[in-house]
PDB file of N, CA and C in Angstrom:
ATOM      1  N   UNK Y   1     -37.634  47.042 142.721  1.00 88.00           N
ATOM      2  CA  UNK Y   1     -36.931  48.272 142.411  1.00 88.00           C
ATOM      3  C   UNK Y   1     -36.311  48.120 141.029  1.00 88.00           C
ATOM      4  N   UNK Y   2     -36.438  49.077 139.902  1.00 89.00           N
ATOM      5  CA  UNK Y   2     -35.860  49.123 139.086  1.00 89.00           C
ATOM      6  C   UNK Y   2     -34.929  50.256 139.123  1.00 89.00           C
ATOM      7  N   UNK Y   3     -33.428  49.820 138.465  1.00 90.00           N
ATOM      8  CA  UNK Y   3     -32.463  51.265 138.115  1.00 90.00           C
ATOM      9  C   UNK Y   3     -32.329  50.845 136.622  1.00 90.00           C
ATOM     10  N   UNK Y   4     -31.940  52.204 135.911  1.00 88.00           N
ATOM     11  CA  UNK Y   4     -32.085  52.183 134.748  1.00 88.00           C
ATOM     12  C   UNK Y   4     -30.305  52.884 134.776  1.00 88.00           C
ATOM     13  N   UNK Y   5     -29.471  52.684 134.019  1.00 86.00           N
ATOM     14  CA  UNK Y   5     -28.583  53.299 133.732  1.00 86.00           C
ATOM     15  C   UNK Y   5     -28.274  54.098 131.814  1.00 86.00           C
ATOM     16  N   UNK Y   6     -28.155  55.130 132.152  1.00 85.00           N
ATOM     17  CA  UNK Y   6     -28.022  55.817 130.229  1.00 85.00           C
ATOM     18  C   UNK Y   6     -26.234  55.498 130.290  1.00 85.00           C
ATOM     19  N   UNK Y   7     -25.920  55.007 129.205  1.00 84.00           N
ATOM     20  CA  UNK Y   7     -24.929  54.882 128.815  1.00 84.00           C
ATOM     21  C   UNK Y   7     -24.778  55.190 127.310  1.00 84.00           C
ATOM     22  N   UNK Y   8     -23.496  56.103 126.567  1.00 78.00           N
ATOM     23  CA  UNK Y   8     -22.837  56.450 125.880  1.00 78.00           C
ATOM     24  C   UNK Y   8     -23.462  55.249 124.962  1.00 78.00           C
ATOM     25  N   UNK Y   9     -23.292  55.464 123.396  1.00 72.00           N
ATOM     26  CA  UNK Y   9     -23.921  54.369 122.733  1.00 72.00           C
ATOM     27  C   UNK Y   9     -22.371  53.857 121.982  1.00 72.00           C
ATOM     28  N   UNK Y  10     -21.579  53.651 122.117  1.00 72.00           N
ATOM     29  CA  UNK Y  10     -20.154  53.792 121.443  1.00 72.00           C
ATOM     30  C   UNK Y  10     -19.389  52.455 122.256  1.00 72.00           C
ATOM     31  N   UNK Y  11     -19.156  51.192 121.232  1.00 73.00           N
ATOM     32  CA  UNK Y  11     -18.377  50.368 121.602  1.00 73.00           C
ATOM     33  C   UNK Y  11     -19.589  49.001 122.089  1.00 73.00           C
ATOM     34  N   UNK Y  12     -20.589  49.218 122.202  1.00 79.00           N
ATOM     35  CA  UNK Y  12     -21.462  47.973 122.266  1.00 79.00           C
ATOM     36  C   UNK Y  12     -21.347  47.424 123.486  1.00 79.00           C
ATOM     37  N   UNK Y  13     -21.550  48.681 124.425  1.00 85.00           N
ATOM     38  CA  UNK Y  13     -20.858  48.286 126.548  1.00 85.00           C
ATOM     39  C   UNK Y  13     -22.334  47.535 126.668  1.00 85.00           C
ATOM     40  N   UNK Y  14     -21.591  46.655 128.108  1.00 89.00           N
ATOM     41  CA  UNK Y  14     -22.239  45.568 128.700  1.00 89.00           C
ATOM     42  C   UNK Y  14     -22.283  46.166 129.972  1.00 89.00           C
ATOM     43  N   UNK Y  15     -23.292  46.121 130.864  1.00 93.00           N
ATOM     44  CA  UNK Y  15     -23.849  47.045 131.828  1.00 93.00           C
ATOM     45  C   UNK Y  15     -24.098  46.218 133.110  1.00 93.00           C
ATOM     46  N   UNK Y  16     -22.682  45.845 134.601  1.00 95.00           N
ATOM     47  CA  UNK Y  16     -23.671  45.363 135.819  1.00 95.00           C
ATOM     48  C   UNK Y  16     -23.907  46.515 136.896  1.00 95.00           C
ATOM     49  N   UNK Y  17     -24.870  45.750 137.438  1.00 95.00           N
ATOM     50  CA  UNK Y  17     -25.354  46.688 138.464  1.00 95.00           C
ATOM     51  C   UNK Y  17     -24.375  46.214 139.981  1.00 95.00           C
ATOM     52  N   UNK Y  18     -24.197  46.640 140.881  1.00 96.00           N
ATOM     53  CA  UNK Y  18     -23.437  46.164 142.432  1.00 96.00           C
ATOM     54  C   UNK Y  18     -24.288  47.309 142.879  1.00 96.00           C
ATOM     55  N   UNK Y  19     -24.641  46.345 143.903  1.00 96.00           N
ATOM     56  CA  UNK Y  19     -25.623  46.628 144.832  1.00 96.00           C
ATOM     57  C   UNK Y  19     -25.389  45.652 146.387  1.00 96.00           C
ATOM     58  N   UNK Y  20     -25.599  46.623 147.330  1.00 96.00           N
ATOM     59  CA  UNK Y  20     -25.963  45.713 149.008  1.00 96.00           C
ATOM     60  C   UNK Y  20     -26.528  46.865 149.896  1.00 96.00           C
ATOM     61  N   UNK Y  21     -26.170  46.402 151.037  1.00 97.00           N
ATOM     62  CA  UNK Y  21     -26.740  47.139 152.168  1.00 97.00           C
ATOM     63  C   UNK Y  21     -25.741  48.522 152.976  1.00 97.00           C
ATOM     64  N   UNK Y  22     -24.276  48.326 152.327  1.00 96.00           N
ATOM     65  CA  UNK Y  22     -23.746  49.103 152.874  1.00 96.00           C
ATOM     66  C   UNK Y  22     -22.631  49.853 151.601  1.00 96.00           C
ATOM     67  N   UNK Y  23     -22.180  51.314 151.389  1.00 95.00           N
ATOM     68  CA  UNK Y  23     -21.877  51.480 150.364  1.00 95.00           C
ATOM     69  C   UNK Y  23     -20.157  51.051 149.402  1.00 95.00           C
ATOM     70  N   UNK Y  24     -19.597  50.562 151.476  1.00 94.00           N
ATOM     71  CA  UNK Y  24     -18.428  50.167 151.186  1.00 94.00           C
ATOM     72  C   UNK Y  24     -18.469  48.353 150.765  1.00 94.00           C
ATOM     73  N   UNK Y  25     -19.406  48.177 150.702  1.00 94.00           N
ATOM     74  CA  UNK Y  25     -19.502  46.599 150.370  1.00 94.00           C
ATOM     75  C   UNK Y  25     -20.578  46.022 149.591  1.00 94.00           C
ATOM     76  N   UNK Y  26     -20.419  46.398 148.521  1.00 96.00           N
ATOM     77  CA  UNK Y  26     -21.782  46.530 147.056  1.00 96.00           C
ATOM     78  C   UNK Y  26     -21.306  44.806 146.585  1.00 96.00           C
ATOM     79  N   UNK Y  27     -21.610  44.128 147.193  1.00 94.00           N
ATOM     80  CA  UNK Y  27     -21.498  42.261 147.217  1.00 94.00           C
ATOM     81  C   UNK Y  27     -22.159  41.576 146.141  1.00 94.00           C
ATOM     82  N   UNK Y  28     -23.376  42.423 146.041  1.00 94.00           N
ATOM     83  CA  UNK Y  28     -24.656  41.783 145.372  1.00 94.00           C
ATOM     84  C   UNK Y  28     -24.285  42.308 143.762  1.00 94.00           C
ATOM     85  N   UNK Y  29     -24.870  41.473 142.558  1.00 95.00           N
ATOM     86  CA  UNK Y  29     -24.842  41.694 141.680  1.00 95.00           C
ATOM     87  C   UNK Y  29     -25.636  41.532 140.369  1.00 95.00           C
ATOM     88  N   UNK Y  30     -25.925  42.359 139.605  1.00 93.00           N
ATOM     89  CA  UNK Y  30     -27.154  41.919 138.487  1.00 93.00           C
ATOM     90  C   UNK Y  30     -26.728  42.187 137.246  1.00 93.00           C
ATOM     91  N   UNK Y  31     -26.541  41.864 135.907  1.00 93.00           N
ATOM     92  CA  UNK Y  31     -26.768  41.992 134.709  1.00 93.00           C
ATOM     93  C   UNK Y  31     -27.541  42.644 134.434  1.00 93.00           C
ATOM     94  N   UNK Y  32     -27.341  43.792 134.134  1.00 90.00           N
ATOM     95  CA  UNK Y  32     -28.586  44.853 133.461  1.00 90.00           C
ATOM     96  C   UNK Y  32     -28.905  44.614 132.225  1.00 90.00           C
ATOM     97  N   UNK Y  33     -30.024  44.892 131.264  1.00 88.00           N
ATOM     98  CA  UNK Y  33     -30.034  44.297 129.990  1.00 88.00           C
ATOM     99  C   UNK Y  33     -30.627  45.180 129.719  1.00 88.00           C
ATOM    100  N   UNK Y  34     -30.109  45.264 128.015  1.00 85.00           N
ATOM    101  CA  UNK Y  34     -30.554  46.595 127.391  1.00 85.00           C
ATOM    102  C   UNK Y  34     -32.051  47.140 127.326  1.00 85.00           C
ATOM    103  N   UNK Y  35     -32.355  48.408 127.191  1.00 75.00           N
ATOM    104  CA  UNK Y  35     -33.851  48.826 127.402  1.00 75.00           C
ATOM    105  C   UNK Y  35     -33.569  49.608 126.529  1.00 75.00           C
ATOM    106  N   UNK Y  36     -34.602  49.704 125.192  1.00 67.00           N
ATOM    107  CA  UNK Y  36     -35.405  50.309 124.228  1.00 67.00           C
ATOM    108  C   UNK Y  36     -35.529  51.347 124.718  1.00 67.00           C
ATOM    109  N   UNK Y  37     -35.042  52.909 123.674  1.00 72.00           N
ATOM    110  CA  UNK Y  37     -35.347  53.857 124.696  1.00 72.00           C
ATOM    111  C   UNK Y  37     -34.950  55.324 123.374  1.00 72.00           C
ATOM    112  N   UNK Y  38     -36.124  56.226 123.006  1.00 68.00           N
ATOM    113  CA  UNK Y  38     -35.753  57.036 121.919  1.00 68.00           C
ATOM    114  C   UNK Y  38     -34.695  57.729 122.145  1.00 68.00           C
ATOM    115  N   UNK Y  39     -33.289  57.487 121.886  1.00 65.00           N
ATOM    116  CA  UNK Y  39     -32.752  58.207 121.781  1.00 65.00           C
ATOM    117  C   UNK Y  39     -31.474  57.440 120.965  1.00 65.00           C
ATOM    118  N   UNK Y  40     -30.774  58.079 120.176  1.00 69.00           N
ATOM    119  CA  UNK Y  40     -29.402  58.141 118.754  1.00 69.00           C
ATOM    120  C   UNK Y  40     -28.396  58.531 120.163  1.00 69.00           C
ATOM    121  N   UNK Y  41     -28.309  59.031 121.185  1.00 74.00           N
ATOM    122  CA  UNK Y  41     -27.037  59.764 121.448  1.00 74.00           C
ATOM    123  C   UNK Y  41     -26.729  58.357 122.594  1.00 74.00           C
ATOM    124  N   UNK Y  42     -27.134  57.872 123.253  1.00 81.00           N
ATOM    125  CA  UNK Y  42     -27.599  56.332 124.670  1.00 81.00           C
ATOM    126  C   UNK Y  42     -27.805  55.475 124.313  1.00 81.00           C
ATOM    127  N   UNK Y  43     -27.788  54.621 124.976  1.00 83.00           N
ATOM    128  CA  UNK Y  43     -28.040  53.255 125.635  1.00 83.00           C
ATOM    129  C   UNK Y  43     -28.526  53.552 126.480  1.00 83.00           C
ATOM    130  N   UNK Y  44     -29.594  52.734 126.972  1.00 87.00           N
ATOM    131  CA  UNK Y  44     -30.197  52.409 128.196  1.00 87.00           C
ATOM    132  C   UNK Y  44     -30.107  51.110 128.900  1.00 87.00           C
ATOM    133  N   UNK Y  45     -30.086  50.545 130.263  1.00 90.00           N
ATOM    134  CA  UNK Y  45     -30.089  49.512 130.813  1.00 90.00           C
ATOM    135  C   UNK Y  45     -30.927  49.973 131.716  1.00 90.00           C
ATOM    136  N   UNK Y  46     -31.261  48.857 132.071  1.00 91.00           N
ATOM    137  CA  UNK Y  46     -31.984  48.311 133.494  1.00 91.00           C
ATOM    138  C   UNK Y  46     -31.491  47.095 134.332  1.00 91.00           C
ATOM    139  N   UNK Y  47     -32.055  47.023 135.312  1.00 93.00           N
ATOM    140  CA  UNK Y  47     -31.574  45.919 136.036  1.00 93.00           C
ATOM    141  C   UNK Y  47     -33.388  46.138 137.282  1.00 93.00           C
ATOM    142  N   UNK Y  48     -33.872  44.829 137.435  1.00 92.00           N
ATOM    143  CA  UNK Y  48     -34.716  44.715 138.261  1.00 92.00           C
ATOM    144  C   UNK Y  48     -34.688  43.800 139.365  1.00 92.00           C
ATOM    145  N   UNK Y  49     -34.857  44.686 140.432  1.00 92.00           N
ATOM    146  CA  UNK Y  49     -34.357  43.636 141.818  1.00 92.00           C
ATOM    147  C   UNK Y  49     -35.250  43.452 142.425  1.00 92.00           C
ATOM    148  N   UNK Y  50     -35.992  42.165 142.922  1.00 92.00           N
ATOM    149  CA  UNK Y  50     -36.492  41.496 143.809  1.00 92.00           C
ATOM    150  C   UNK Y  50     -35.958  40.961 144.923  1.00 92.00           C
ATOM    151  N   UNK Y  51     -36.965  40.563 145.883  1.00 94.00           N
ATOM    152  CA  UNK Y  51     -36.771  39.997 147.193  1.00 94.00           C
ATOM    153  C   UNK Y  51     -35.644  40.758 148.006  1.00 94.00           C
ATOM    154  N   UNK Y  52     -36.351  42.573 147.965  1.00 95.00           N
ATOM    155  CA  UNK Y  52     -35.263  43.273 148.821  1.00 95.00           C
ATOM    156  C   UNK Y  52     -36.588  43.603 149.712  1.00 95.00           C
ATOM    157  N   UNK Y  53     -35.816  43.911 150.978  1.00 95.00           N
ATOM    158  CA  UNK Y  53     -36.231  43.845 152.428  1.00 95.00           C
ATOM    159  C   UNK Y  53     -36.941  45.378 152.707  1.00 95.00           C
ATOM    160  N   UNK Y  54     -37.980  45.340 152.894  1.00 96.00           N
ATOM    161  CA  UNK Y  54     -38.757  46.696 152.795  1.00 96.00           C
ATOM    162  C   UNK Y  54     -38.844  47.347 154.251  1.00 96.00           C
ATOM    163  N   UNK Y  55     -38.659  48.811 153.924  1.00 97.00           N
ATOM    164  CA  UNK Y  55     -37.825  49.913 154.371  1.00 97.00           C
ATOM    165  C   UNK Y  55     -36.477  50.013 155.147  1.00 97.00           C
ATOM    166  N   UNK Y  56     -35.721  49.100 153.720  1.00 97.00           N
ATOM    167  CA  UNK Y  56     -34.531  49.075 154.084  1.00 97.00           C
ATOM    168  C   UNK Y  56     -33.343  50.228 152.930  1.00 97.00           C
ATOM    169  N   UNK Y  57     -32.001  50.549 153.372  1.00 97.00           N
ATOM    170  CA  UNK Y  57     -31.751  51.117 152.728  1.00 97.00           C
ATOM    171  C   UNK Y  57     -30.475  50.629 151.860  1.00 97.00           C
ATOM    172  N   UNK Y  58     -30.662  50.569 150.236  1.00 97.00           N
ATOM    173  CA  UNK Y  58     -29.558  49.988 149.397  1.00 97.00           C
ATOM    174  C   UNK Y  58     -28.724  50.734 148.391  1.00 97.00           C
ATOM    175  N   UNK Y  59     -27.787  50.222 148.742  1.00 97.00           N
ATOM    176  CA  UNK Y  59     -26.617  51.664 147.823  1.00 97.00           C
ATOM    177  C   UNK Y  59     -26.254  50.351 146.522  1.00 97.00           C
ATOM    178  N   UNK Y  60     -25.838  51.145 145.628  1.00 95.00           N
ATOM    179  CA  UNK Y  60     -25.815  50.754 144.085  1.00 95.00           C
ATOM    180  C   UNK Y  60     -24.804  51.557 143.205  1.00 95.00           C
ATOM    181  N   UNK Y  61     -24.306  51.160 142.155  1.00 95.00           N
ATOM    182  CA  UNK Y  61     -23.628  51.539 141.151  1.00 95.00           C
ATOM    183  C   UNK Y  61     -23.328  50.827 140.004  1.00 95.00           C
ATOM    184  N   UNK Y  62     -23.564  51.603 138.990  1.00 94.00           N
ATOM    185  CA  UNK Y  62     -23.374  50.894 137.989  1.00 94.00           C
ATOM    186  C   UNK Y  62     -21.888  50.430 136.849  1.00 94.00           C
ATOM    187  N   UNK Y  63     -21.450  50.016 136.452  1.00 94.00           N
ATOM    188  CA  UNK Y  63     -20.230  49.145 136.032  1.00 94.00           C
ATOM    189  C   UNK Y  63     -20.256  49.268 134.170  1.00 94.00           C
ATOM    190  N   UNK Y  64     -19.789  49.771 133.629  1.00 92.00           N
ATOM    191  CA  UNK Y  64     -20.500  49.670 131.845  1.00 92.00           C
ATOM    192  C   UNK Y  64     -18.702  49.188 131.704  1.00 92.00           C
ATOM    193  N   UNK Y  65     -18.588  47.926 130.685  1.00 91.00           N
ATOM    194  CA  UNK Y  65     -17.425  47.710 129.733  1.00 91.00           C
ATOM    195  C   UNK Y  65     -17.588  47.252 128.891  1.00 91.00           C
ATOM    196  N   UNK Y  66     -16.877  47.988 127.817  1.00 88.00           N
ATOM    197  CA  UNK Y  66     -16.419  47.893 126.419  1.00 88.00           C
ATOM    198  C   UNK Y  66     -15.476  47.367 126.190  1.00 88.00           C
ATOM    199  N   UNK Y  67     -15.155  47.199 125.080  1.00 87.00           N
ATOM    200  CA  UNK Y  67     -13.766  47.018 124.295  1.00 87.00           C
ATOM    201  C   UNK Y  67     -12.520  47.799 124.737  1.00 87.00           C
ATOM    202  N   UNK Y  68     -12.929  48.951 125.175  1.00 88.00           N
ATOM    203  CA  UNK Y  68     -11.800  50.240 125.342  1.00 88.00           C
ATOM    204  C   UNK Y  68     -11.783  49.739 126.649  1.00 88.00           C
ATOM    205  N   UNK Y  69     -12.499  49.509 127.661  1.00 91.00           N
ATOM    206  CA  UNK Y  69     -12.312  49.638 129.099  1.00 91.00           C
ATOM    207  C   UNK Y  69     -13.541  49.520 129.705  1.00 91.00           C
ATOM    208  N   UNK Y  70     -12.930  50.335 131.108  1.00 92.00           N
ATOM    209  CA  UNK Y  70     -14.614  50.294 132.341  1.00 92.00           C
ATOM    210  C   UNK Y  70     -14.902  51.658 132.425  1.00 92.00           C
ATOM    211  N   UNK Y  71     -16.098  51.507 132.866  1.00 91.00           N
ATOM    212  CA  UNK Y  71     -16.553  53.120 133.513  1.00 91.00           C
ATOM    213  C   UNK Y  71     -17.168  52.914 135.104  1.00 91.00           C
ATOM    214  N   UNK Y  72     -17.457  53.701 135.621  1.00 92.00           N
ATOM    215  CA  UNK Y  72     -18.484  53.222 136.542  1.00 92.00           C
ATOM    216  C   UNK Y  72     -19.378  54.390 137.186  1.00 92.00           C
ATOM    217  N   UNK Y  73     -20.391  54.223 137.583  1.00 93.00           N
ATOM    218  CA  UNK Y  73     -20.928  55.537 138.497  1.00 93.00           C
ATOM    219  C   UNK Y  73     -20.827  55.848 139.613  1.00 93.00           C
ATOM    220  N   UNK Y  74     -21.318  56.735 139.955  1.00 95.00           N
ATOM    221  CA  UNK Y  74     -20.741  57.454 141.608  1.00 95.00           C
ATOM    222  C   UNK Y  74     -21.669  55.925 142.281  1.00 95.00           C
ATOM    223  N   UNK Y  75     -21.979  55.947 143.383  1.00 96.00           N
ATOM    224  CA  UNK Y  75     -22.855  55.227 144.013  1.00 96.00           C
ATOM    225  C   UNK Y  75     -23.884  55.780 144.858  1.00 96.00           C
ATOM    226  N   UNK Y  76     -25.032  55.327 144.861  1.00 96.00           N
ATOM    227  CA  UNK Y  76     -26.239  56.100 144.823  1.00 96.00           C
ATOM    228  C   UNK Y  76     -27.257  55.287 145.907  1.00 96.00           C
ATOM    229  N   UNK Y  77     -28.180  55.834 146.945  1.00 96.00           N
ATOM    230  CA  UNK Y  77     -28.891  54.695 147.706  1.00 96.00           C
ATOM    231  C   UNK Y  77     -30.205  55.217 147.478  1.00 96.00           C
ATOM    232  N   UNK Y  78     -30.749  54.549 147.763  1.00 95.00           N
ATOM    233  CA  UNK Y  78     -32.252  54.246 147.896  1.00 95.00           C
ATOM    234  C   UNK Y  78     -32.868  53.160 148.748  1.00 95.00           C
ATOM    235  N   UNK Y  79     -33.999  53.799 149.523  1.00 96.00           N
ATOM    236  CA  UNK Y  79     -34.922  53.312 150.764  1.00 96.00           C
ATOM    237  C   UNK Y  79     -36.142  52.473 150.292  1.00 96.00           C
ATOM    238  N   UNK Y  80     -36.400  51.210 150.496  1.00 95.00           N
ATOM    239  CA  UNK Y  80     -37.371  50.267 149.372  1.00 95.00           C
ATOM    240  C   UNK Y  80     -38.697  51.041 150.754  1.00 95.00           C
ATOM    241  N   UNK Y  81     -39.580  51.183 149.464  1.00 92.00           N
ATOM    242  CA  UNK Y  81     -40.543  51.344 150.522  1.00 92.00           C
ATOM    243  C   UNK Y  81     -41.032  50.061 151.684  1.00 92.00           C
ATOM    244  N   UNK Y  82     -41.989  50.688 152.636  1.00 88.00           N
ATOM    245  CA  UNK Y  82     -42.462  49.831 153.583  1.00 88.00           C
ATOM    246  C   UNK Y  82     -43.915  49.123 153.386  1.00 88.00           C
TER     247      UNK Y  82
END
């Protein structure tokens, strides 16, 4: 599974992913790393996860900090196929 997160291009943010099986307990964690991507106004990240358990369902959100602070996103799931 790949997630890609667009982030604001302002301040040179560092991007993790939290991720698990349930949405109140996002345990798991990845370093997203920047992804090449046409656009002046973003950033892009990714983060690619292996050895997840197929047709299972995983909630996620993403984490961006800068210099100024944190941000984070709503949290979001997705069903790995079977």
């Amino acid at each position: 599974l790949e997630v890609v997160f667009r982030v604001s291009n302002d301040g040179n943010p560092s991007v993790v992913l939290y991720y698990g099986l349930s949405e109140d307990n996002l345990s798991k964690t990845k370093v997203c790393r920047y992804y090449q991507y046409a656009s002046k106004s973003y950033d892009y990240f990714k983060a690619s996860l292996t050895g997840l358990r197929s047709g299972t369902k995983y909630y996620f959100k993403g984490v961006a900090t800068n210099s100024i602070g944190s941000s984070e996103t709503a949290v979001y799931s997705h069903i790995t196929k079977r």
